[in-house]
Coordinates of C-alpha atoms and ligand atoms in Angstrom, one line a residue:
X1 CA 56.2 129.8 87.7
X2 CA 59.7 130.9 88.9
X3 CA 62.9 128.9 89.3
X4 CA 62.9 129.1 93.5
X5 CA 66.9 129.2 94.3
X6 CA 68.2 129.5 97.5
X7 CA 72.1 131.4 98.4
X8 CA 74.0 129.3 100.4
X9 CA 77.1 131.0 101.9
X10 CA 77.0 134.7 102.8
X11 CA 81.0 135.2 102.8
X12 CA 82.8 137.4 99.9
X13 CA 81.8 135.4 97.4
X14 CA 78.1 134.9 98.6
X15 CA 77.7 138.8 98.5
X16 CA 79.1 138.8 94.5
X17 CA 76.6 136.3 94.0
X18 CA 74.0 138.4 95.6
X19 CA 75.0 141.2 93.0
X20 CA 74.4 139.0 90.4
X21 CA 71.5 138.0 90.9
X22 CA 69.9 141.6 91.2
X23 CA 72.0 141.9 88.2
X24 CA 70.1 139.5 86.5
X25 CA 66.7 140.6 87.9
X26 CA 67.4 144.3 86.9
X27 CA 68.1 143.8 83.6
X28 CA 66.2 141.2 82.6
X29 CA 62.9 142.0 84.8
X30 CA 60.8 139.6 86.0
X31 CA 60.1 137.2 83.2
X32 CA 63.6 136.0 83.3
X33 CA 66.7 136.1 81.1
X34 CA 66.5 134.6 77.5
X35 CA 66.1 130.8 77.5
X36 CA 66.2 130.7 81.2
X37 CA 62.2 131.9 81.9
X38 CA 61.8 133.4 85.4
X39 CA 64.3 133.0 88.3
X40 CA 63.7 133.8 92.1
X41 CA 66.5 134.0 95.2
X42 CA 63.8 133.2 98.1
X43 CA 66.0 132.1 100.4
X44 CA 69.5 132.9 101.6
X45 CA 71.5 130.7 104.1
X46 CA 74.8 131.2 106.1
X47 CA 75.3 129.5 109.8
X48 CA 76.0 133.5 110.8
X49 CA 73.3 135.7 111.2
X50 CA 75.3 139.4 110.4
X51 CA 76.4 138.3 106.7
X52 CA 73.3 136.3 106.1
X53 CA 71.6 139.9 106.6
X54 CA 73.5 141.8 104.7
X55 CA 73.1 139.6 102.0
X56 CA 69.3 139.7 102.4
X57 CA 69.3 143.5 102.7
X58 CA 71.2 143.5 99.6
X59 CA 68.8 141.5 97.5
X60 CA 65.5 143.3 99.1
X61 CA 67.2 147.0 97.7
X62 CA 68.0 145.4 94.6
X63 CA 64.9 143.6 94.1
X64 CA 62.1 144.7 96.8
X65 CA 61.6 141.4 97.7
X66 CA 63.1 140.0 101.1
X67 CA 64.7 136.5 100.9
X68 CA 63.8 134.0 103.8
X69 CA 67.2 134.0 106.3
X70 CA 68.4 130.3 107.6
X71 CA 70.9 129.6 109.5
X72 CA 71.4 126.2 108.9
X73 CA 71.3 124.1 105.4
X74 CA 69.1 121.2 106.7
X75 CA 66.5 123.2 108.6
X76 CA 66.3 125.1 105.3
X77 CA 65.7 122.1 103.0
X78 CA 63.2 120.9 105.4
X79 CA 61.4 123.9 106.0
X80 CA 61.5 125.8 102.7
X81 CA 59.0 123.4 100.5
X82 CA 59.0 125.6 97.4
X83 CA 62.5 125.5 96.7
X84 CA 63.8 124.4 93.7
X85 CA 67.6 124.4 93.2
X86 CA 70.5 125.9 96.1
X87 CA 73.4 127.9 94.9
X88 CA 76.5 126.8 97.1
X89 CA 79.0 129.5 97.6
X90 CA 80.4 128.1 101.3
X91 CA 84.0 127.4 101.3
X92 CA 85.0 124.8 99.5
X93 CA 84.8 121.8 101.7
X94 CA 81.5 122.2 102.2
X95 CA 80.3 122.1 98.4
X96 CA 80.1 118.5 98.1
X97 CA 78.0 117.6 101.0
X98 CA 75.5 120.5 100.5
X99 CA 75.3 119.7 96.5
X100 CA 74.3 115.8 97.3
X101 CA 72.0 116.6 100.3
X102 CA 70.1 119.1 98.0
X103 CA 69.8 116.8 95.0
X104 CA 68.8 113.7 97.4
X105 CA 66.0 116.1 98.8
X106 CA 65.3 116.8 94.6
X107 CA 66.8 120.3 94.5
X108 CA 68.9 121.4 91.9
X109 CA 72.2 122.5 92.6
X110 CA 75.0 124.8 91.7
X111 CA 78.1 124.9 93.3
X112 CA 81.1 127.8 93.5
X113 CA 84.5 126.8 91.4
X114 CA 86.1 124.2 92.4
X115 CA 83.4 121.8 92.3
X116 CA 84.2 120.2 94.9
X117 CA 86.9 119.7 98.0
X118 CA 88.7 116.7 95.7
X119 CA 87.5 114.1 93.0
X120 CA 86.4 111.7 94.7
X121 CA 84.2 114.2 96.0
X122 CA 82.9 115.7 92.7
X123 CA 82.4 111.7 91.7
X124 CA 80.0 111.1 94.2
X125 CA 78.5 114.9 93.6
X126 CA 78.2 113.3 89.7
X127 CA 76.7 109.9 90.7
X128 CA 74.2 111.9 93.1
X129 CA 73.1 114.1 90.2
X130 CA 72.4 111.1 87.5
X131 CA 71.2 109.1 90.3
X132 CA 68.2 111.9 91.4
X133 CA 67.8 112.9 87.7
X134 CA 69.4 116.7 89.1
X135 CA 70.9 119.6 87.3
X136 CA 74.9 120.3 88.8
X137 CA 75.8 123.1 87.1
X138 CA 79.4 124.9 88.2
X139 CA 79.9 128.9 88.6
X140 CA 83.0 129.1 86.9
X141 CA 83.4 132.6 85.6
X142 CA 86.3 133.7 84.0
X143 CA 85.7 131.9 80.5
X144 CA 82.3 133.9 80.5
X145 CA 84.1 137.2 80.6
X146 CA 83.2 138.6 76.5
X147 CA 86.7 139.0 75.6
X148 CA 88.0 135.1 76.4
X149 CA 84.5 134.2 74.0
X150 CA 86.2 136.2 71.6
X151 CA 89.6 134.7 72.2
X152 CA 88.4 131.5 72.0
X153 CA 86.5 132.3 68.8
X154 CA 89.9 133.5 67.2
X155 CA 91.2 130.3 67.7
X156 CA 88.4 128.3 66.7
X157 CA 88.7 130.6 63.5
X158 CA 92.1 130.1 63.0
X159 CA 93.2 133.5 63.8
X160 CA 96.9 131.9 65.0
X161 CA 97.1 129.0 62.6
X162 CA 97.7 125.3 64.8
X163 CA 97.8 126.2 68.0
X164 CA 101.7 124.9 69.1
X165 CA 101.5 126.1 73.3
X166 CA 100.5 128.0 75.8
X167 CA 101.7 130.1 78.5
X168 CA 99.7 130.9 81.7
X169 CA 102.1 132.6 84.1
X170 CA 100.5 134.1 87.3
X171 CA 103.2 135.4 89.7
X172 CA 102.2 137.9 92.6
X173 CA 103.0 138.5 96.2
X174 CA 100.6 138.0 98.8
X175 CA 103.0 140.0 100.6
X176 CA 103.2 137.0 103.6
X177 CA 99.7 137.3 103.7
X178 CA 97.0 134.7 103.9
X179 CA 94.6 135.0 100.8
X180 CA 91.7 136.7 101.0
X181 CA 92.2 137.0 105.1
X182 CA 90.5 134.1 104.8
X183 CA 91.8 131.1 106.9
X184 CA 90.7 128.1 105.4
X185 CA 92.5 129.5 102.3
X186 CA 95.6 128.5 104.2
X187 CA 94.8 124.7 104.4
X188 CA 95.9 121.7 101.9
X189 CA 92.7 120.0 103.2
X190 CA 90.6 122.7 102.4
X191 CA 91.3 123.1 98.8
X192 CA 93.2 126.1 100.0
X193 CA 96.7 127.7 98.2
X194 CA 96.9 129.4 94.9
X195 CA 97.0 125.8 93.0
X196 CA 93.3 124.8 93.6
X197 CA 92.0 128.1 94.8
X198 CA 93.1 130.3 92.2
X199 CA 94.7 127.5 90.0
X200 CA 91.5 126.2 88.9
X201 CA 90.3 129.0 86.9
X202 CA 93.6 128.9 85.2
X203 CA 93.0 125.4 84.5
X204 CA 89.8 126.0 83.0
X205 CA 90.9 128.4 80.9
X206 CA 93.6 126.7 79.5
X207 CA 90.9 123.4 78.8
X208 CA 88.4 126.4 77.6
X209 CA 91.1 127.6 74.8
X210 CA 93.4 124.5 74.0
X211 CA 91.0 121.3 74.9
X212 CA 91.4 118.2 77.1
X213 CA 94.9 117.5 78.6
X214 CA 96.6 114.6 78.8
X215 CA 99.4 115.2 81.1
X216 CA 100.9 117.3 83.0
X217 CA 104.0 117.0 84.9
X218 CA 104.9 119.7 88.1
X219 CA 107.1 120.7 90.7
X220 CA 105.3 122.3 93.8
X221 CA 106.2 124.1 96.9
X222 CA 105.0 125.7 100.2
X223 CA 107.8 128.5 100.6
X224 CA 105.8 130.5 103.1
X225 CA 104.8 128.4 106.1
X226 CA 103.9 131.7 108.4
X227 CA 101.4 133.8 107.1
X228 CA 99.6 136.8 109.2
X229 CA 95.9 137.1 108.8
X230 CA 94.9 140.5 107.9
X231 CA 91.7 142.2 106.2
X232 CA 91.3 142.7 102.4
X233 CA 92.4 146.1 102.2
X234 CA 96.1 145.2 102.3
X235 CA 95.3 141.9 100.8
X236 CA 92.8 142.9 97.7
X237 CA 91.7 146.7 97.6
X238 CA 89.6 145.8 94.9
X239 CA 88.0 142.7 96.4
X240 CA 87.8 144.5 100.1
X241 CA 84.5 145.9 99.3
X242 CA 83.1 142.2 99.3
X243 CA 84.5 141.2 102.3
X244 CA 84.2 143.4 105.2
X245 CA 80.9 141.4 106.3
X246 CA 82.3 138.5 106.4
X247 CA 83.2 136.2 110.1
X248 CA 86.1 134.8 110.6
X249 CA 86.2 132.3 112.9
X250 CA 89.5 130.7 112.4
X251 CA 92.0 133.6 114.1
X252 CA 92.0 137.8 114.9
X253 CA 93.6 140.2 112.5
X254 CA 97.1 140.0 113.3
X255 CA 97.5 135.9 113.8
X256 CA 100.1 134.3 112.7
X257 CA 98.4 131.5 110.8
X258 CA 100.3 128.1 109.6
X259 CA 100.1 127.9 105.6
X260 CA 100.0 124.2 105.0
X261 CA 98.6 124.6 101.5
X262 CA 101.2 125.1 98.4
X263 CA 101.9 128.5 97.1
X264 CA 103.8 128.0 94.1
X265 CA 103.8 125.3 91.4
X266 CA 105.3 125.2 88.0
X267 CA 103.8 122.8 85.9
X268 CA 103.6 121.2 81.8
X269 CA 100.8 120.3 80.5
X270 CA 100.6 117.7 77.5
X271 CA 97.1 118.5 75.2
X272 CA 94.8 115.8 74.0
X273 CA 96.0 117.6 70.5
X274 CA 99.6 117.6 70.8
X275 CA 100.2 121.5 72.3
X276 CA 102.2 121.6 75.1
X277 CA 101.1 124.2 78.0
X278 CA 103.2 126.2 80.8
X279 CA 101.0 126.8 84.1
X280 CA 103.2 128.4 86.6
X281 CA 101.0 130.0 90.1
X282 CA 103.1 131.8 92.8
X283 CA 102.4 134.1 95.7
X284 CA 105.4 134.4 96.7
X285 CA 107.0 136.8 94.2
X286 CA 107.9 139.9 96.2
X287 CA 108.2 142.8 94.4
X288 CA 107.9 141.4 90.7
X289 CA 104.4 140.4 90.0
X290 CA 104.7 138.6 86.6
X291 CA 101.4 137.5 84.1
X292 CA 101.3 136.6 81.0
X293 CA 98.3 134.0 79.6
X294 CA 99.4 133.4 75.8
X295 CA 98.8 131.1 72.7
X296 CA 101.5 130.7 70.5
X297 CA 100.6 128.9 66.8
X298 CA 101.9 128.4 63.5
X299 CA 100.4 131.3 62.1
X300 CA 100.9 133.6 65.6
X301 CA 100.3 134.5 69.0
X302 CA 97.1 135.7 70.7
X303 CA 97.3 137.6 74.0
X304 CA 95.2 137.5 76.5
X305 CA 94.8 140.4 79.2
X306 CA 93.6 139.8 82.8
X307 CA 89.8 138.0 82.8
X308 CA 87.6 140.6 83.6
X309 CA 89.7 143.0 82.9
X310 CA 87.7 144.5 79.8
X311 CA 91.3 145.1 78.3
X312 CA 91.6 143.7 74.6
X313 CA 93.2 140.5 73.2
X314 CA 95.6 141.4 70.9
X315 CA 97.2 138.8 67.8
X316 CA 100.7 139.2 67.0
X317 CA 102.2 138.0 63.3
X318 CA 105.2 138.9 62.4
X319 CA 105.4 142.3 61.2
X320 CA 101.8 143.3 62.5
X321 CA 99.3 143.7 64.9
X322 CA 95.9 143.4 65.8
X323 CA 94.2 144.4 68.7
X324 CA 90.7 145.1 70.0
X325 CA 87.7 146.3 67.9
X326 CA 89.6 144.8 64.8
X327 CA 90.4 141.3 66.4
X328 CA 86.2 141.0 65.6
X329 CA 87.0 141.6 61.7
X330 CA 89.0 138.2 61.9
X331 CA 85.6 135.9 63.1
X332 CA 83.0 137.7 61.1
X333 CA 80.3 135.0 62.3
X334 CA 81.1 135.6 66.4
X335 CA 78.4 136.6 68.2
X336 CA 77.7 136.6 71.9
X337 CA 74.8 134.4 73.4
X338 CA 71.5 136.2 74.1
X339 CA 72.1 136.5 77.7
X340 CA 75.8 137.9 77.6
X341 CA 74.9 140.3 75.0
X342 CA 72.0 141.6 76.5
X343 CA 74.1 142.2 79.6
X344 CA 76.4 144.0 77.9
X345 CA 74.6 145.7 74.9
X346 CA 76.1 144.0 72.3
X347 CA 76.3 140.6 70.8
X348 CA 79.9 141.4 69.4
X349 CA 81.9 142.7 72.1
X350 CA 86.0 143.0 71.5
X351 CA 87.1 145.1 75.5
X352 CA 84.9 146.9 77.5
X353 CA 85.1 149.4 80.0
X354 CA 83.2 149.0 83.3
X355 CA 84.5 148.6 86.9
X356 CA 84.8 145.4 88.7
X357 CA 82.1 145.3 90.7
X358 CA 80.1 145.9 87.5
X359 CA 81.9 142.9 85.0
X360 CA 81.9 140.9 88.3
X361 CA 78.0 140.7 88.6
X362 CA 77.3 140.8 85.1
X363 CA 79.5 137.8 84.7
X364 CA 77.5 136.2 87.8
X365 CA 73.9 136.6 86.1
X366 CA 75.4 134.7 83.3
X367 CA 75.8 132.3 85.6
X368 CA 72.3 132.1 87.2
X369 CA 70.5 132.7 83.6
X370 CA 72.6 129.5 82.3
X371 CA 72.0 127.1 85.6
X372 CA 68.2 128.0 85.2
X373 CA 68.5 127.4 81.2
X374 CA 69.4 123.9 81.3
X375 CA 66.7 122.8 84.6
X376 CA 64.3 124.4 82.0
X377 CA 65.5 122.3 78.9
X378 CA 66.4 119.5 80.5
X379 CA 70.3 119.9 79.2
X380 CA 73.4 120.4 80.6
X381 CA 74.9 123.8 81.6
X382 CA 78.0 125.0 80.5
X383 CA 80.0 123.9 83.3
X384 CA 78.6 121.0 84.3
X385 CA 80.4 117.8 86.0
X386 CA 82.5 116.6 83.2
X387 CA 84.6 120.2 82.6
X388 CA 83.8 121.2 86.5
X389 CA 86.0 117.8 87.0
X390 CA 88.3 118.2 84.5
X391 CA 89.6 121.8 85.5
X392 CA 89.7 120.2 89.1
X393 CA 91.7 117.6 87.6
X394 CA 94.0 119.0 86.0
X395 CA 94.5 121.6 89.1
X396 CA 95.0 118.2 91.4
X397 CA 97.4 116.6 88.6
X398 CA 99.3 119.3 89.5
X399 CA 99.4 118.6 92.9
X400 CA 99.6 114.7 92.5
X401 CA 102.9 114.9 90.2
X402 CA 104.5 117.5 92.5
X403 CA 104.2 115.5 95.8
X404 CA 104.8 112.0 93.6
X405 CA 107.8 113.8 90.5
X406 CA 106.6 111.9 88.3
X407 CA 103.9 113.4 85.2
X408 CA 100.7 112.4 85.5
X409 CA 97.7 111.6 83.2
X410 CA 94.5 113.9 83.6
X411 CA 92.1 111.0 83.0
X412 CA 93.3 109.1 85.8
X413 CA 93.1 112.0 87.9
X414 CA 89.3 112.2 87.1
X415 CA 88.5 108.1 87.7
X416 CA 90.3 108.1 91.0
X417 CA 93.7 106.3 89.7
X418 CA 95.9 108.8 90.7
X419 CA 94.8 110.1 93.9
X420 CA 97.9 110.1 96.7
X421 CA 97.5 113.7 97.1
X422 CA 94.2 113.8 97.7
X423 CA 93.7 110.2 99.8
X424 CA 94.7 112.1 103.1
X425 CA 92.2 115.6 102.1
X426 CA 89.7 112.1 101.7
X427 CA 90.9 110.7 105.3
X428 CA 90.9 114.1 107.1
X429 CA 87.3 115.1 105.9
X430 CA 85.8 111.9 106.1
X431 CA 85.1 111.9 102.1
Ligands
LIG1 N1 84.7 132.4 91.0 C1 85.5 133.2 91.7 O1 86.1 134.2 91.2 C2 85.6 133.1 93.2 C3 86.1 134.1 94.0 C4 86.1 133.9 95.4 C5 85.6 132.7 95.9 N2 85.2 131.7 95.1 C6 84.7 130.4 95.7 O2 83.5 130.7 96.4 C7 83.5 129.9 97.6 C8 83.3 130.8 98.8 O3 84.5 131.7 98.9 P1 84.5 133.0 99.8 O4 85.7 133.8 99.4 O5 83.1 133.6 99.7 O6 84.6 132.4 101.3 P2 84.1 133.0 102.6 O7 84.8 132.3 103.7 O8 84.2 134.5 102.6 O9 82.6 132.7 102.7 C9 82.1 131.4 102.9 C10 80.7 131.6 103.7 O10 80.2 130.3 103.8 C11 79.6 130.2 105.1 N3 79.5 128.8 105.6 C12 80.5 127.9 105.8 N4 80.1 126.8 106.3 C13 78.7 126.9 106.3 C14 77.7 126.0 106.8 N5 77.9 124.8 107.2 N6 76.4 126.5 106.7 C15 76.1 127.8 106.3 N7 77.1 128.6 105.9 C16 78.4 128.2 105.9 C17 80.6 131.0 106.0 O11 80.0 131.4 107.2 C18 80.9 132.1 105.1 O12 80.1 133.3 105.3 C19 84.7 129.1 97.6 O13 84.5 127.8 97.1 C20 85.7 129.8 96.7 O14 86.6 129.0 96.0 C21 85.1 131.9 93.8

């Protein structure tokens, strides 16, 4: 019998996930993906009709099957008795509430990155789960991409020696625009801003390759107040594709929209192993876009290119070199899991070369195939609660030190201990 899964959220994202899942269905057929047995998107779910279709559409040419189209959650969950899990890809503040009504009602759930709207939020999204005996599973992608496995197997090997810090630097202009063209991108109680929007897959990565973090101490800033809301073409040509089905309902193209979320923090991280890490997250650099994601050790420095990117790590001693196909010499035992390599043909992959669109979905059937692996084993999924919180953790120490100036620890972060920042998101939303 199939795992029954139901879209909810027809926006950019929604539509990616839609890809996906066709992804999945197309190259692993109808029996399922490897470990994950047979999975099913019956039902997709977005309060507007036009990008609810297209999503449907999208699925039925990819699939031949038509999903069921709601228009609201809870009509859905009461309607749609063969359902088995929902895969939440709203905005942000919604993940929370549709996560724990889906689990009370005994569904399943996986939620879009970040988890949730704030900790407190994800706590009660982890107390719901162990409470109704559910499955929360996170779609977290960039650590899934083939060449960050690899670059996290080259540190697990040793490839750099001790691991002494690391360097995530993502500096870019929005060009006074709001991300995405998307308004609720704009707002600190939202989980808008490039700290928690974007910021969180940074922090996950950083966990993914250095482990847990301690503390981190960071100065934050709003520079651009004023932003103008405009479509994705000027804002992400290679993104616009996702997005041009999508409703805005916050403001017209052309709106001057008030930015309330922080666009640029700068931030130390303490590890759990004694590394030290430097996150810094702008988009507000006009006309010098600056990135550069690095691990520096006692035996060298891996570098890594843009997630997704297909472009190769590359490990720098002194006096030499190593880049690409070779880096897989160094970890003779890395392989790929069954699912990732039979997306992409290999189980030992070092760069690759497909467009966006194509590493994009390939990247989200991962996701499905590994949410619908641990329902069927009764074990946890990659990213489940614990590194779901802690990437939103570390993402919100950020935020907490910068408004307090003072470093933070991580683990308080998580429990609820440090939480200033977040009480008012708490207040506003009614958390
Ligand atoms: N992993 C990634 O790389 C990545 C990229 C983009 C977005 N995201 C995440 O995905 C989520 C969605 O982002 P997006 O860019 O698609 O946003 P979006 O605004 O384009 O889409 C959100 C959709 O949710 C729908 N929605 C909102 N409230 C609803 C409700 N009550 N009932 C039914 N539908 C509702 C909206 O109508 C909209 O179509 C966010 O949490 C975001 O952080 C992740």
């Amino acid at each position: 019998m199939a795992f029954n899964i139901a879209l909810v959220g027809c926006g950019g994202m929604g539509l990616r996930h839609a890809h996906g899942y066709v992804e999945l269905i197309k190259t692993f057929g109808a029996s399922g993906a490897p470990g994950a047995g047979p999975l099913e998107m019956i039902a997709v779910c977005d309060r507007h009709e036009g990008p609810a279709k297209k999503v449907a559409d999208l699925i039925e040419q990819g699939t031949g099957k038509r999903p069921a189209i709601f228009l609201d959650f809870d009509t859905m969950l009461r309607d749609l008795k063969s359902l088995d899990a929902v895969d939440i890809v709203t905005d942000t503040p919604m993940h929370h509430r549709f996560a724990m009504a889906a689990m009370d009602a005994g569904l399943h759930a996986m939620t879009e990155k970040p988890m949730g709207l704030t900790l407190k939020a994800c706590r009660m999204m982890r107390e719901t789960a162990m409470r109704a005996g559910k499955v929360i599973a996170v779609a977290e992608n960039y650590r899934r991409d083939p060449v960050n496995r690899l670059s996290r197997a080259l540190l697990d090997g040793g490839a750099i020696g001790r691991p002494y810090f690391a360097l995530d630097v993502a500096l870019s202009s929005a060009r006074g625009g709001v991300m995405h063209g998307t308004v609720w991108r704009a707002k600190r109680d939202q989980a808008g801003g490039t700290v928690l929007d974007a910021g969180v897959h940074n922090a996950d990565m950083l966990l993914y390759l250095m482990g847990p973090a301690r503390t981190v101490y960071a100065e934050t800033a709003t520079f651009e107040r004023q932003r103008e809301l405009r479509g994705m073409e000027s804002q992400s040509p290679q993104l616009a594709e996702f997005y041009s089905h999508r409703v805005e309902t916050g403001g017209s193209a052309g709106d001057m929209i008030e930015h309330d979320a922080a666009d640029t923090a700068f931030a130390v991280v303490r590890f759990e192993s004694g590394a030290i890490g430097q996150l810094s997250l702008s988009d507000t650099s006009h006309g010098e876009r600056v990135g550069q994601s690095s691990v520096h050790g006692s035996d060298g420095t891996l570098i890594r290119t843009q997630s997704r990117s297909g472009k190769p790590a590359e490990i720098r001693r002194e006096g030499e070199s190593i880049k690409g196909a070779d880096l897989l010499a160094l970890v003779p035992e890395f392989r790929l899991d069954d699912v990732t390599a039979g997306l992409w043909g290999s189980d030992r992959v070092g760069s690759y070369d497909f467009e966006f669109r194509e590493t994009d979905r390939k990247i989200v059937a991962i996701e499905y195939a590994d949410f619908a692996r641990a329902v069927a084993t009764g074990t946890q999924p990659e990213v489940g609660p614990q590194e779901g919180m802690a990437a939103l953790a570390l993402a919100y120490g950020v935020m907490e030190s910068g408004e307090a100036g003072v470093p933070v620890s991580v683990d308080d972060v998580v429990s609820g201990a440090v939480s200033k920042f977040q009480d008012d998101i708490d207040r506003t939303m009614g958390i």
